[in-house]
N, CA, C and O atoms as a Tinker XYZ file with bonds, in Angstrom:
   344  protein
     1  N    187.956000   52.866000   74.056000    73     2
     2  CA   189.175000   52.624000   73.331000    64     1     3
     3  C    190.320000   52.341000   74.312000    63     2     4     5
     4  O    191.180000   51.498000   74.056000    81     3
     5  N    190.311000   53.053000   75.422000    73     3     6
     6  CA   191.399000   52.868000   76.387000    64     5     7
     7  C    191.432000   51.439000   76.928000    63     6     8     9
     8  O    192.510000   50.905000   77.191000    81     7
     9  N    190.273000   50.821000   77.093000    73     7    10
    10  CA   190.230000   49.433000   77.562000    64     9    11
    11  C    190.845000   48.483000   76.552000    63    10    12    13
    12  O    191.511000   47.517000   76.923000    81    11
    13  N    190.622000   48.757000   75.276000    73    11    14
    14  CA   191.168000   47.896000   74.228000    64    13    15
    15  C    192.692000   47.853000   74.222000    63    14    16    17
    16  O    193.289000   46.818000   73.924000    81    15
    17  N    193.315000   48.970000   74.550000    73    15    18
    18  CA   194.777000   48.998000   74.525000    64    17    19
    19  C    195.398000   48.925000   75.911000    63    18    20    21
    20  O    196.622000   48.941000   76.042000    81    19
    21  N    194.577000   48.847000   76.935000    73    19    22
    22  CA   195.076000   48.627000   78.285000    64    21    23
    23  C    195.623000   49.850000   79.000000    63    22    24    25
    24  O    196.482000   49.719000   79.872000    81    23
    25  N    195.148000   51.024000   78.653000    73    23    26
    26  CA   195.528000   52.255000   79.345000    64    25    27
    27  C    194.269000   52.931000   79.863000    63    26    28    29
    28  O    193.194000   52.806000   79.276000    81    27
    29  N    194.417000   53.654000   80.977000    73    27    30
    30  CA   193.253000   54.436000   81.390000    64    29    31
    31  C    193.129000   55.632000   80.451000    63    30    32    33
    32  O    194.080000   55.986000   79.754000    81    31
    33  N    191.960000   56.245000   80.439000    73    31    34
    34  CA   191.690000   57.290000   79.443000    64    33    35
    35  C    192.619000   58.493000   79.581000    63    34    36    37
    36  O    192.987000   59.104000   78.577000    81    35
    37  N    192.998000   58.838000   80.790000    73    35    38
    38  CA   193.892000   59.982000   80.988000    64    37    39
    39  C    195.253000   59.721000   80.352000    63    38    40    41
    40  O    195.796000   60.585000   79.664000    81    39
    41  N    195.799000   58.535000   80.580000    73    39    42
    42  CA   197.106000   58.194000   79.993000    64    41    43
    43  C    197.011000   58.098000   78.474000    63    42    44    45
    44  O    197.921000   58.522000   77.762000    81    43
    45  N    195.923000   57.545000   77.988000    73    43    46
    46  CA   195.739000   57.437000   76.545000    64    45    47
    47  C    195.743000   58.825000   75.914000    63    46    48    49
    48  O    196.460000   59.065000   74.943000    81    47
    49  N    194.958000   59.724000   76.455000    73    47    50
    50  CA   194.886000   61.086000   75.914000    64    49    51
    51  C    196.256000   61.764000   75.959000    63    50    52    53
    52  O    196.678000   62.384000   74.983000    81    51
    53  N    196.942000   61.645000   77.088000    73    51    54
    54  CA   198.249000   62.282000   77.263000    64    53    55
    55  C    199.276000   61.699000   76.297000    63    54    56    57
    56  O    199.988000   62.441000   75.620000    81    55
    57  N    199.349000   60.385000   76.235000    73    55    58
    58  CA   200.333000   59.740000   75.361000    64    57    59
    59  C    200.041000   59.986000   73.881000    63    58    60    61
    60  O    200.962000   60.186000   73.089000    81    59
    61  N    198.773000   59.972000   73.515000    73    59    62
    62  CA   198.404000   60.227000   72.129000    64    61    63
    63  C    198.832000   61.631000   71.718000    63    62    64    65
    64  O    199.411000   61.821000   70.649000    81    63
    65  N    198.547000   62.605000   72.561000    73    63    66
    66  CA   198.904000   63.988000   72.231000    64    65    67
    67  C    200.422000   64.163000   72.159000    63    66    68    69
    68  O    200.923000   64.873000   71.288000    81    67
    69  N    201.150000   63.520000   73.067000    73    67    70
    70  CA   202.610000   63.608000   73.026000    64    69    71
    71  C    203.167000   62.990000   71.744000    63    70    72    73
    72  O    204.104000   63.521000   71.148000    81    71
    73  N    202.593000   61.880000   71.332000    73    71    74
    74  CA   203.089000   61.168000   70.165000    64    73    75
    75  C    202.708000   61.845000   68.849000    63    74    76    77
    76  O    203.536000   61.961000   67.945000    81    75
    77  N    201.458000   62.291000   68.741000    73    75    78
    78  CA   200.966000   62.834000   67.476000    64    77    79
    79  C    200.799000   64.346000   67.458000    63    78    80    81
    80  O    200.565000   64.919000   66.394000    81    79
    81  N    200.912000   65.008000   68.603000    73    79    82
    82  CA   200.819000   66.457000   68.660000    64    81    83
    83  C    199.412000   67.009000   68.528000    63    82    84    85
    84  O    199.229000   68.204000   68.292000    81    83
    85  N    198.426000   66.153000   68.679000    73    83    86
    86  CA   197.032000   66.563000   68.539000    64    85    87
    87  C    196.199000   65.714000   69.506000    63    86    88    89
    88  O    196.472000   64.525000   69.668000    81    87
    89  N    195.198000   66.301000   70.142000    73    87    90
    90  CA   194.350000   65.498000   71.031000    64    89    91
    91  C    193.609000   64.406000   70.253000    63    90    92    93
    92  O    193.249000   64.592000   69.090000    81    91
    93  N    193.393000   63.289000   70.900000    73    91    94
    94  CA   192.782000   62.134000   70.242000    64    93    95
    95  C    191.407000   62.458000   69.664000    63    94    96    97
    96  O    191.074000   61.994000   68.573000    81    95
    97  N    190.613000   63.239000   70.370000    73    95    98
    98  CA   189.275000   63.556000   69.867000    64    97    99
    99  C    189.336000   64.454000   68.634000    63    98   100   101
   100  O    188.510000   64.318000   67.732000    81    99
   101  N    190.293000   65.360000   68.585000    73    99   102
   102  CA   190.462000   66.205000   67.399000    64   101   103
   103  C    190.922000   65.351000   66.221000    63   102   104   105
   104  O    190.473000   65.557000   65.093000    81   103
   105  N    191.805000   64.403000   66.472000    73   103   106
   106  CA   192.266000   63.498000   65.424000    64   105   107
   107  C    191.091000   62.706000   64.841000    63   106   108   109
   108  O    190.943000   62.607000   63.623000    81   107
   109  N    190.274000   62.154000   65.709000    73   107   110
   110  CA   189.113000   61.379000   65.264000    64   109   111
   111  C    188.164000   62.266000   64.464000    63   110   112   113
   112  O    187.656000   61.854000   63.421000    81   111
   113  N    187.928000   63.473000   64.948000    73   111   114
   114  CA   187.061000   64.429000   64.253000    64   113   115
   115  C    187.586000   64.710000   62.842000    63   114   116   117
   116  O    186.825000   64.701000   61.874000    81   115
   117  N    188.891000   64.957000   62.738000    73   115   118
   118  CA   189.502000   65.237000   61.440000    64   117   119
   119  C    189.381000   64.036000   60.501000    63   118   120   121
   120  O    189.095000   64.201000   59.315000    81   119
   121  N    189.594000   62.846000   61.021000    73   119   122
   122  CA   189.494000   61.638000   60.198000    64   121   123
   123  C    188.072000   61.394000   59.710000    63   122   124   125
   124  O    187.862000   60.949000   58.582000    81   123
   125  N    187.102000   61.688000   60.563000    73   123   126
   126  CA   185.703000   61.548000   60.148000    64   125   127
   127  C    185.396000   62.481000   58.984000    63   126   128   129
   128  O    184.742000   62.081000   58.021000    81   127
   129  N    185.862000   63.714000   59.068000    73   127   130
   130  CA   185.607000   64.673000   57.998000    64   129   131
   131  C    186.363000   64.296000   56.725000    63   130   132   133
   132  O    185.837000   64.467000   55.625000    81   131
   133  N    187.576000   63.790000   56.858000    73   131   134
   134  CA   188.331000   63.333000   55.689000    64   133   135
   135  C    187.604000   62.184000   54.988000    63   134   136   137
   136  O    187.531000   62.143000   53.760000    81   135
   137  N    187.072000   61.261000   55.772000    73   135   138
   138  CA   186.324000   60.137000   55.215000    64   137   139
   139  C    185.071000   60.648000   54.505000    63   138   140   141
   140  O    184.734000   60.167000   53.423000    81   139
   141  N    184.388000   61.606000   55.098000    73   139   142
   142  CA   183.186000   62.181000   54.473000    64   141   143
   143  C    183.538000   62.838000   53.140000    63   142   144   145
   144  O    182.806000   62.687000   52.162000    81   143
   145  N    184.641000   63.556000   53.098000    73   143   146
   146  CA   185.074000   64.185000   51.846000    64   145   147
   147  C    185.316000   63.122000   50.786000    63   146   148   149
   148  O    184.903000   63.271000   49.636000    81   147
   149  N    185.985000   62.054000   51.182000    73   147   150
   150  CA   186.245000   60.946000   50.266000    64   149   151
   151  C    184.934000   60.337000   49.751000    63   150   152   153
   152  O    184.794000   60.079000   48.556000    81   151
   153  N    183.993000   60.112000   50.644000    73   151   154
   154  CA   182.705000   59.543000   50.249000    64   153   155
   155  C    181.968000   60.445000   49.267000    63   154   156   157
   156  O    181.380000   59.962000   48.299000    81   155
   157  N    181.999000   61.742000   49.509000    73   155   158
   158  CA   181.280000   62.682000   48.655000    64   157   159
   159  C    181.953000   62.873000   47.296000    63   158   160   161
   160  O    181.283000   63.084000   46.285000    81   159
   161  N    183.261000   62.798000   47.284000    73   159   162
   162  CA   183.977000   63.079000   46.038000    64   161   163
   163  C    184.278000   61.832000   45.216000    63   162   164   165
   164  O    184.709000   61.941000   44.068000    81   163
   165  N    184.058000   60.649000   45.783000    73   163   166
   166  CA   184.432000   59.434000   45.052000    64   165   167
   167  C    183.352000   58.357000   45.048000    63   166   168   169
   168  O    183.610000   57.237000   44.607000    81   167
   169  N    182.163000   58.665000   45.522000    73   167   170
   170  CA   181.112000   57.651000   45.542000    64   169   171
   171  C    179.761000   58.274000   45.222000    63   170   172   173
   172  O    179.643000   59.484000   45.031000    81   171
   173  N    178.774000   57.442000   45.171000    73   171   174
   174  CA   177.410000   57.886000   44.883000    64   173   175
   175  C    176.651000   58.293000   46.154000    63   174   176   177
   176  O    175.458000   58.584000   46.080000    81   175
   177  N    177.306000   58.317000   47.295000    73   175   178
   178  CA   176.648000   58.658000   48.559000    64   177   179
   179  C    176.107000   60.083000   48.516000    63   178   180   181
   180  O    176.730000   60.991000   47.966000    81   179
   181  N    174.938000   60.250000   49.109000    73   179   182
   182  CA   174.391000   61.605000   49.272000    64   181   183
   183  C    175.085000   62.272000   50.450000    63   182   184   185
   184  O    175.818000   61.623000   51.197000    81   183
   185  N    174.854000   63.556000   50.612000    73   183   186
   186  CA   175.433000   64.280000   51.747000    64   185   187
   187  C    174.919000   63.674000   53.053000    63   186   188   189
   188  O    175.691000   63.471000   53.990000    81   187
   189  N    173.638000   63.389000   53.117000    73   187   190
   190  CA   173.056000   62.795000   54.329000    64   189   191
   191  C    173.676000   61.429000   54.622000    63   190   192   193
   192  O    174.012000   61.134000   55.769000    81   191
   193  N    173.826000   60.608000   53.605000    73   191   194
   194  CA   174.416000   59.278000   53.793000    64   193   195
   195  C    175.865000   59.370000   54.272000    63   194   196   197
   196  O    176.284000   58.611000   55.146000    81   195
   197  N    176.616000   60.292000   53.703000    73   195   198
   198  CA   178.008000   60.478000   54.122000    64   197   199
   199  C    178.071000   60.945000   55.572000    63   198   200   201
   200  O    178.893000   60.463000   56.351000    81   199
   201  N    177.204000   61.882000   55.926000    73   199   202
   202  CA   177.173000   62.375000   57.309000    64   201   203
   203  C    176.864000   61.241000   58.281000    63   202   204   205
   204  O    177.533000   61.098000   59.304000    81   203
   205  N    175.863000   60.443000   57.967000    73   203   206
   206  CA   175.504000   59.319000   58.834000    64   205   207
   207  C    176.638000   58.303000   58.927000    63   206   208   209
   208  O    176.938000   57.789000   60.004000    81   207
   209  N    177.259000   58.023000   57.794000    73   207   210
   210  CA   178.311000   57.006000   57.777000    64   209   211
   211  C    179.505000   57.386000   58.657000    63   210   212   213
   212  O    180.153000   56.513000   59.235000    81   211
   213  N    179.791000   58.669000   58.757000    73   211   214
   214  CA   180.915000   59.091000   59.595000    64   213   215
   215  C    180.485000   59.486000   61.013000    63   214   216   217
   216  O    181.290000   59.982000   61.800000    81   215
   217  N    179.208000   59.259000   61.324000    73   215   218
   218  CA   178.766000   59.406000   62.701000    64   217   219
   219  C    178.047000   60.678000   63.080000    63   218   220   221
   220  O    177.833000   60.932000   64.265000    81   219
   221  N    177.668000   61.487000   62.102000    73   219   222
   222  CA   176.915000   62.699000   62.414000    64   221   223
   223  C    175.425000   62.397000   62.365000    63   222   224   225
   224  O    174.949000   61.748000   61.434000    81   223
   225  N    174.697000   62.860000   63.354000    73   223   226
   226  CA   173.243000   62.757000   63.342000    64   225   227
   227  C    172.615000   64.034000   62.807000    63   226   228   229
   228  O    171.555000   64.003000   62.181000    81   227
   229  N    173.270000   65.145000   63.057000    73   227   230
   230  CA   172.754000   66.445000   62.626000    64   229   231
   231  C    173.428000   66.864000   61.324000    63   230   232   233
   232  O    174.648000   67.024000   61.266000    81   231
   233  N    172.629000   67.037000   60.295000    73   231   234
   234  CA   173.162000   67.453000   59.002000    64   233   235
   235  C    173.753000   68.860000   59.065000    63   234   236   237
   236  O    174.753000   69.139000   58.404000    81   235
   237  N    173.154000   69.739000   59.845000    73   235   238
   238  CA   173.688000   71.104000   59.941000    64   237   239
   239  C    175.027000   71.121000   60.673000    63   238   240   241
   240  O    175.926000   71.867000   60.288000    81   239
   241  N    175.173000   70.316000   61.716000    73   239   242
   242  CA   176.467000   70.229000   62.413000    64   241   243
   243  C    177.541000   69.680000   61.479000    63   242   244   245
   244  O    178.669000   70.171000   61.451000    81   243
   245  N    177.171000   68.657000   60.718000    73   243   246
   246  CA   178.103000   68.080000   59.761000    64   245   247
   247  C    178.512000   69.115000   58.722000    63   246   248   249
   248  O    179.699000   69.282000   58.443000    81   247
   249  N    177.540000   69.804000   58.154000    73   247   250
   250  CA   177.809000   70.781000   57.111000    64   249   251
   251  C    178.699000   71.913000   57.619000    63   250   252   253
   252  O    179.609000   72.351000   56.915000    81   251
   253  N    178.444000   72.383000   58.829000    73   251   254
   254  CA   179.267000   73.454000   59.407000    64   253   255
   255  C    180.694000   72.992000   59.661000    63   254   256   257
   256  O    181.642000   73.714000   59.351000    81   255
   257  N    180.857000   71.793000   60.223000    73   255   258
   258  CA   182.198000   71.256000   60.484000    64   257   259
   259  C    182.944000   71.030000   59.165000    63   258   260   261
   260  O    184.139000   71.312000   59.068000    81   259
   261  N    182.242000   70.524000   58.163000    73   259   262
   262  CA   182.824000   70.261000   56.853000    64   261   263
   263  C    183.312000   71.562000   56.215000    63   262   264   265
   264  O    184.427000   71.631000   55.698000    81   263
   265  N    182.468000   72.583000   56.259000    73   263   266
   266  CA   182.857000   73.866000   55.668000    64   265   267
   267  C    184.038000   74.485000   56.412000    63   266   268   269
   268  O    184.926000   75.072000   55.794000    81   267
   269  N    184.048000   74.356000   57.705000    73   267   270
   270  CA   185.152000   74.903000   58.499000    64   269   271
   271  C    186.475000   74.244000   58.105000    63   270   272   273
   272  O    187.504000   74.915000   58.013000    81   271
   273  N    186.446000   72.947000   57.876000    73   271   274
   274  CA   187.675000   72.225000   57.532000    64   273   275
   275  C    188.082000   72.418000   56.070000    63   274   276   277
   276  O    189.256000   72.654000   55.786000    81   275
   277  N    187.131000   72.322000   55.144000    73   275   278
   278  CA   187.469000   72.305000   53.720000    64   277   279
   279  C    187.174000   73.604000   52.978000    63   278   280   281
   280  O    187.595000   73.763000   51.832000    81   279
   281  N    186.462000   74.532000   53.604000    73   279   282
   282  CA   186.181000   75.808000   52.962000    64   281   283
   283  C    185.022000   75.786000   51.979000    63   282   284   285
   284  O    184.759000   76.784000   51.308000    81   283
   285  N    184.331000   74.666000   51.886000    73   283   286
   286  CA   183.140000   74.592000   51.038000    64   285   287
   287  C    182.144000   73.633000   51.671000    63   286   288   289
   288  O    182.507000   72.762000   52.462000    81   287
   289  N    180.896000   73.814000   51.310000    73   287   290
   290  CA   179.829000   72.973000   51.844000    64   289   291
   291  C    179.893000   71.587000   51.204000    63   290   292   293
   292  O    180.354000   71.442000   50.072000    81   291
   293  N    179.429000   70.572000   51.932000    73   291   294
   294  CA   179.459000   69.219000   51.371000    64   293   295
   295  C    178.674000   69.088000   50.066000    63   294   296   297
   296  O    179.080000   68.339000   49.176000    81   295
   297  N    177.553000   69.808000   49.941000    73   295   298
   298  CA   176.783000   69.708000   48.700000    64   297   299
   299  C    177.551000   70.289000   47.510000    63   298   300   301
   300  O    177.336000   69.863000   46.375000    81   299
   301  N    178.438000   71.249000   47.753000    73   299   302
   302  CA   179.268000   71.800000   46.681000    64   301   303
   303  C    180.291000   70.771000   46.206000    63   302   304   305
   304  O    180.557000   70.658000   45.009000    81   303
   305  N    180.860000   70.024000   47.149000    73   303   306
   306  CA   181.806000   68.963000   46.800000    64   305   307
   307  C    181.085000   67.882000   46.006000    63   306   308   309
   308  O    181.614000   67.361000   45.025000    81   307
   309  N    179.880000   67.553000   46.439000    73   307   310
   310  CA   179.097000   66.535000   45.747000    64   309   311
   311  C    178.759000   66.981000   44.328000    63   310   312   313
   312  O    178.877000   66.193000   43.390000    81   311
   313  N    178.340000   68.241000   44.158000    73   311   314
   314  CA   178.025000   68.769000   42.823000    64   313   315
   315  C    179.252000   68.729000   41.921000    63   314   316   317
   316  O    179.150000   68.387000   40.743000    81   315
   317  N    180.408000   69.077000   42.474000    73   315   318
   318  CA   181.637000   69.053000   41.690000    64   317   319
   319  C    181.952000   67.624000   41.249000    63   318   320   321
   320  O    182.357000   67.409000   40.107000    81   319
   321  N    181.775000   66.657000   42.125000    73   319   322
   322  CA   181.992000   65.253000   41.786000    64   321   323
   323  C    181.069000   64.844000   40.653000    63   322   324   325
   324  O    181.500000   64.204000   39.694000    81   323
   325  N    179.799000   65.212000   40.762000    73   323   326
   326  CA   178.826000   64.818000   39.745000    64   325   327
   327  C    179.122000   65.476000   38.402000    63   326   328   329
   328  O    178.946000   64.848000   37.358000    81   327
   329  N    179.572000   66.739000   38.413000    73   327   330
   330  CA   179.876000   67.421000   37.143000    64   329   331
   331  C    181.147000   66.866000   36.516000    63   330   332   333
   332  O    181.251000   66.814000   35.291000    81   331
   333  N    182.105000   66.454000   37.318000    73   331   334
   334  CA   183.342000   65.861000   36.774000    64   333   335
   335  C    183.098000   64.477000   36.218000    63   334   336   337
   336  O    183.808000   64.024000   35.320000    81   335
   337  N    182.090000   63.804000   36.753000    73   335   338
   338  CA   181.784000   62.451000   36.332000    64   337   339
   339  C    181.163000   62.406000   34.940000    63   338   340   341
   340  O    181.367000   61.452000   34.189000    81   339
   341  N    180.403000   63.448000   34.605000    73   339   342
   342  CA   179.704000   63.439000   33.306000    64   341   343
   343  C    180.517000   64.045000   32.196000    63   342   344
   344  O    180.057000   64.105000   31.055000    81   343
């Protein structure tokens, strides 16, 4: 990413944190989980498909990160979506 915007990685990380108040990798992590929540609550994607789409290879790592952020497991969000749909 640093090559795309013409900064070395150290400057990119430093400037990003100064501007947004959060490290770039944490920001990306949060956005991936937000996208997964959106996929699970608004589409027909399975938990596995949502995890893969946002870049997780390990379903257990995805599920743990998801629960840590949202307070519920991804399959619970999916079940709620399906019950609200019917």
